[in-house]
Amino acid sequence: NGRFPLESSINSFVETRNNQNINASIDEYIEKAHSGDPFYQHKYAEILSTGLFGVSIDEAKSILFDIFSARGGDSGANENLGYRYKDGIGVPKTCLKAVDYYQAAAESTLKRGRDGKELPSIERFRLSTLELEGRRNQAEVDKEFVQYYIQLANSGNIDAM
């Protein structure tokens, strides 16, 4: 369907360190996120939340894009919002909203499985917790992210290779 996973952008980053490729990938994510594609809205939200590739961390914008994505049915966005509301990360802490988002994520995943569609990947992104940890150095974030994908690849996760 013409989508390329975030992992391919990361692999390009690790292999080539070519800023033009990264900037083009980020620009494509932004363009498709703004056009209303829930998949790209969620991936862009993750980039904004983690500060990946030197993009400025913007929690409010990250939450907004995940809300749009969740309304479009993206299970990852629903899961992230459930986590945020459960722990009060960038949003008021409320178990009721957390349960609603987690339930939507579970129902979406079950529906995909019943329909014989590919299930969401099992990778987990760390949502930034700026109010808890303080701003982290971008090099630390990039290093952690690359180490995380190397660990996934070494464990046999094909999506991380």
C-alpha positions as a Python dict, from the first residue, in 0.01 Angstrom:
ca = {
    (1, 'N'): (0, 0, 0),
    (2, 'G'): (297, 233, -52),
    (3, 'R'): (377, 278, 316),
    (4, 'F'): (727, 233, 441),
    (5, 'P'): (782, 156, 808),
    (6, 'L'): (963, 387, 1046),
    (7, 'E'): (1222, 110, 1081),
    (8, 'S'): (1338, 162, 721),
    (9, 'S'): (1404, 528, 800),
    (10, 'I'): (1603, 420, 1105),
    (11, 'N'): (1799, 164, 907),
    (12, 'S'): (1884, 430, 648),
    (13, 'F'): (1993, 659, 930),
    (14, 'V'): (2217, 395, 1086),
    (15, 'E'): (2366, 272, 759),
    (16, 'T'): (2424, 597, 572),
    (17, 'R'): (2397, 886, 818),
    (18, 'N'): (2269, 1079, 516),
    (19, 'N'): (2073, 1376, 652),
    (20, 'Q'): (1899, 1433, 320),
    (21, 'N'): (1738, 1088, 334),
    (22, 'I'): (1628, 1144, 693),
    (23, 'N'): (1491, 1488, 618),
    (24, 'A'): (1304, 1353, 315),
    (25, 'S'): (1156, 1072, 526),
    (26, 'I'): (1053, 1313, 800),
    (27, 'D'): (903, 1550, 543),
    (28, 'E'): (704, 1259, 397),
    (29, 'Y'): (576, 1160, 743),
    (30, 'I'): (475, 1520, 814),
    (31, 'E'): (301, 1561, 478),
    (32, 'K'): (107, 1236, 510),
    (33, 'A'): (25, 1304, 876),
    (34, 'H'): (-120, 1644, 784),
    (35, 'S'): (-317, 1484, 500),
    (36, 'G'): (-504, 1272, 756),
    (37, 'D'): (-341, 929, 727),
    (38, 'P'): (-374, 767, 1075),
    (39, 'F'): (-63, 550, 1027),
    (40, 'Y'): (158, 850, 956),
    (41, 'Q'): (-13, 1063, 1221),
    (42, 'H'): (85, 803, 1481),
    (43, 'K'): (442, 764, 1353),
    (44, 'Y'): (485, 1142, 1344),
    (45, 'A'): (349, 1158, 1700),
    (46, 'E'): (619, 911, 1805),
    (47, 'I'): (888, 1120, 1638),
    (48, 'L'): (760, 1433, 1813),
    (49, 'S'): (742, 1254, 2146),
    (50, 'T'): (1092, 1106, 2134),
    (51, 'G'): (1280, 1381, 1951),
    (52, 'L'): (1403, 1123, 1702),
    (53, 'F'): (1635, 1249, 1425),
    (54, 'G'): (1680, 1583, 1598),
    (55, 'V'): (1315, 1686, 1560),
    (56, 'S'): (1222, 1913, 1848),
    (57, 'I'): (1022, 1734, 2113),
    (58, 'D'): (669, 1869, 2122),
    (59, 'E'): (450, 1676, 2366),
    (60, 'A'): (134, 1874, 2292),
    (61, 'K'): (164, 1822, 1917),
    (62, 'S'): (253, 1456, 1970),
    (63, 'I'): (-61, 1402, 2177),
    (64, 'L'): (-273, 1587, 1921),
    (65, 'F'): (-147, 1373, 1632),
    (66, 'D'): (-204, 1055, 1835),
    (67, 'I'): (-560, 1170, 1911),
    (68, 'F'): (-625, 1224, 1538),
    (69, 'S'): (-465, 888, 1461),
    (70, 'A'): (-665, 709, 1732),
    (71, 'R'): (-988, 855, 1593),
    (72, 'G'): (-880, 713, 1257),
    (73, 'G'): (-851, 369, 1417),
    (74, 'D'): (-476, 331, 1466),
    (75, 'S'): (-423, 78, 1745),
    (76, 'G'): (-73, 206, 1829),
    (77, 'A'): (-205, 557, 1885),
    (78, 'N'): (-483, 419, 2105),
    (79, 'E'): (-226, 221, 2302),
    (80, 'N'): (1, 525, 2347),
    (81, 'L'): (-290, 739, 2464),
    (82, 'G'): (-399, 467, 2705),
    (83, 'Y'): (-49, 467, 2850),
    (84, 'R'): (-42, 846, 2871),
    (85, 'Y'): (-376, 866, 3052),
    (86, 'K'): (-290, 575, 3283),
    (87, 'D'): (26, 747, 3404),
    (88, 'G'): (-67, 1112, 3344),
    (89, 'I'): (210, 1177, 3090),
    (90, 'G'): (127, 1507, 2923),
    (91, 'V'): (-244, 1459, 2999),
    (92, 'P'): (-453, 1442, 3316),
    (93, 'K'): (-422, 1105, 3487),
    (94, 'T'): (-752, 922, 3448),
    (95, 'C'): (-809, 548, 3448),
    (96, 'L'): (-1142, 575, 3266),
    (97, 'K'): (-988, 737, 2957),
    (98, 'A'): (-693, 497, 2975),
    (99, 'V'): (-930, 200, 2968),
    (100, 'D'): (-1123, 349, 2675),
    (101, 'Y'): (-804, 389, 2469),
    (102, 'Y'): (-665, 47, 2566),
    (103, 'Q'): (-999, -114, 2480),
    (104, 'A'): (-1005, 57, 2140),
    (105, 'A'): (-650, -69, 2074),
    (106, 'A'): (-746, -424, 2173),
    (107, 'E'): (-1066, -422, 1965),
    (108, 'S'): (-879, -289, 1661),
    (109, 'T'): (-614, -557, 1693),
    (110, 'L'): (-874, -832, 1734),
    (111, 'K'): (-1062, -709, 1428),
    (112, 'R'): (-743, -709, 1220),
    (113, 'G'): (-669, -1064, 1334),
    (114, 'R'): (-1020, -1185, 1255),
    (115, 'D'): (-1005, -1020, 913),
    (116, 'G'): (-676, -1197, 840),
    (117, 'K'): (-483, -870, 818),
    (118, 'E'): (-131, -815, 940),
    (119, 'L'): (-124, -746, 1312),
    (120, 'P'): (54, -441, 1454),
    (121, 'S'): (421, -492, 1528),
    (122, 'I'): (529, -564, 1882),
    (123, 'E'): (787, -288, 1904),
    (124, 'R'): (740, -37, 2179),
    (125, 'F'): (846, 323, 2170),
    (126, 'R'): (937, 498, 2488),
    (127, 'L'): (717, 799, 2526),
    (128, 'S'): (922, 1085, 2655),
    (129, 'T'): (855, 1186, 3011),
    (130, 'L'): (1001, 1533, 3003),
    (131, 'E'): (817, 1649, 3314),
    (132, 'L'): (960, 1353, 3506),
    (133, 'E'): (1313, 1329, 3370),
    (134, 'G'): (1398, 1670, 3232),
    (135, 'R'): (1517, 1725, 2876),
    (136, 'R'): (1761, 1462, 2757),
    (137, 'N'): (2051, 1509, 2521),
    (138, 'Q'): (1957, 1426, 2158),
    (139, 'A'): (2263, 1204, 2120),
    (140, 'E'): (2141, 993, 2416),
    (141, 'V'): (1796, 955, 2260),
    (142, 'D'): (1941, 857, 1920),
    (143, 'K'): (2186, 612, 2080),
    (144, 'E'): (1910, 447, 2285),
    (145, 'F'): (1688, 422, 1980),
    (146, 'V'): (1958, 262, 1765),
    (147, 'Q'): (2053, 21, 2047),
    (148, 'Y'): (1688, -75, 2083),
    (149, 'Y'): (1657, -165, 1714),
    (150, 'I'): (1987, -353, 1715),
    (151, 'Q'): (1854, -556, 2009),
    (152, 'L'): (1530, -627, 1819),
    (153, 'A'): (1723, -729, 1507),
    (154, 'N'): (1953, -956, 1707),
    (155, 'S'): (1649, -1125, 1862),
    (156, 'G'): (1520, -1208, 1512),
    (157, 'N'): (1260, -933, 1466),
    (158, 'I'): (1242, -903, 1088),
    (159, 'D'): (1081, -557, 1101),
    (160, 'A'): (1389, -420, 1278),
    (161, 'M'): (1637, -543, 1019),
}
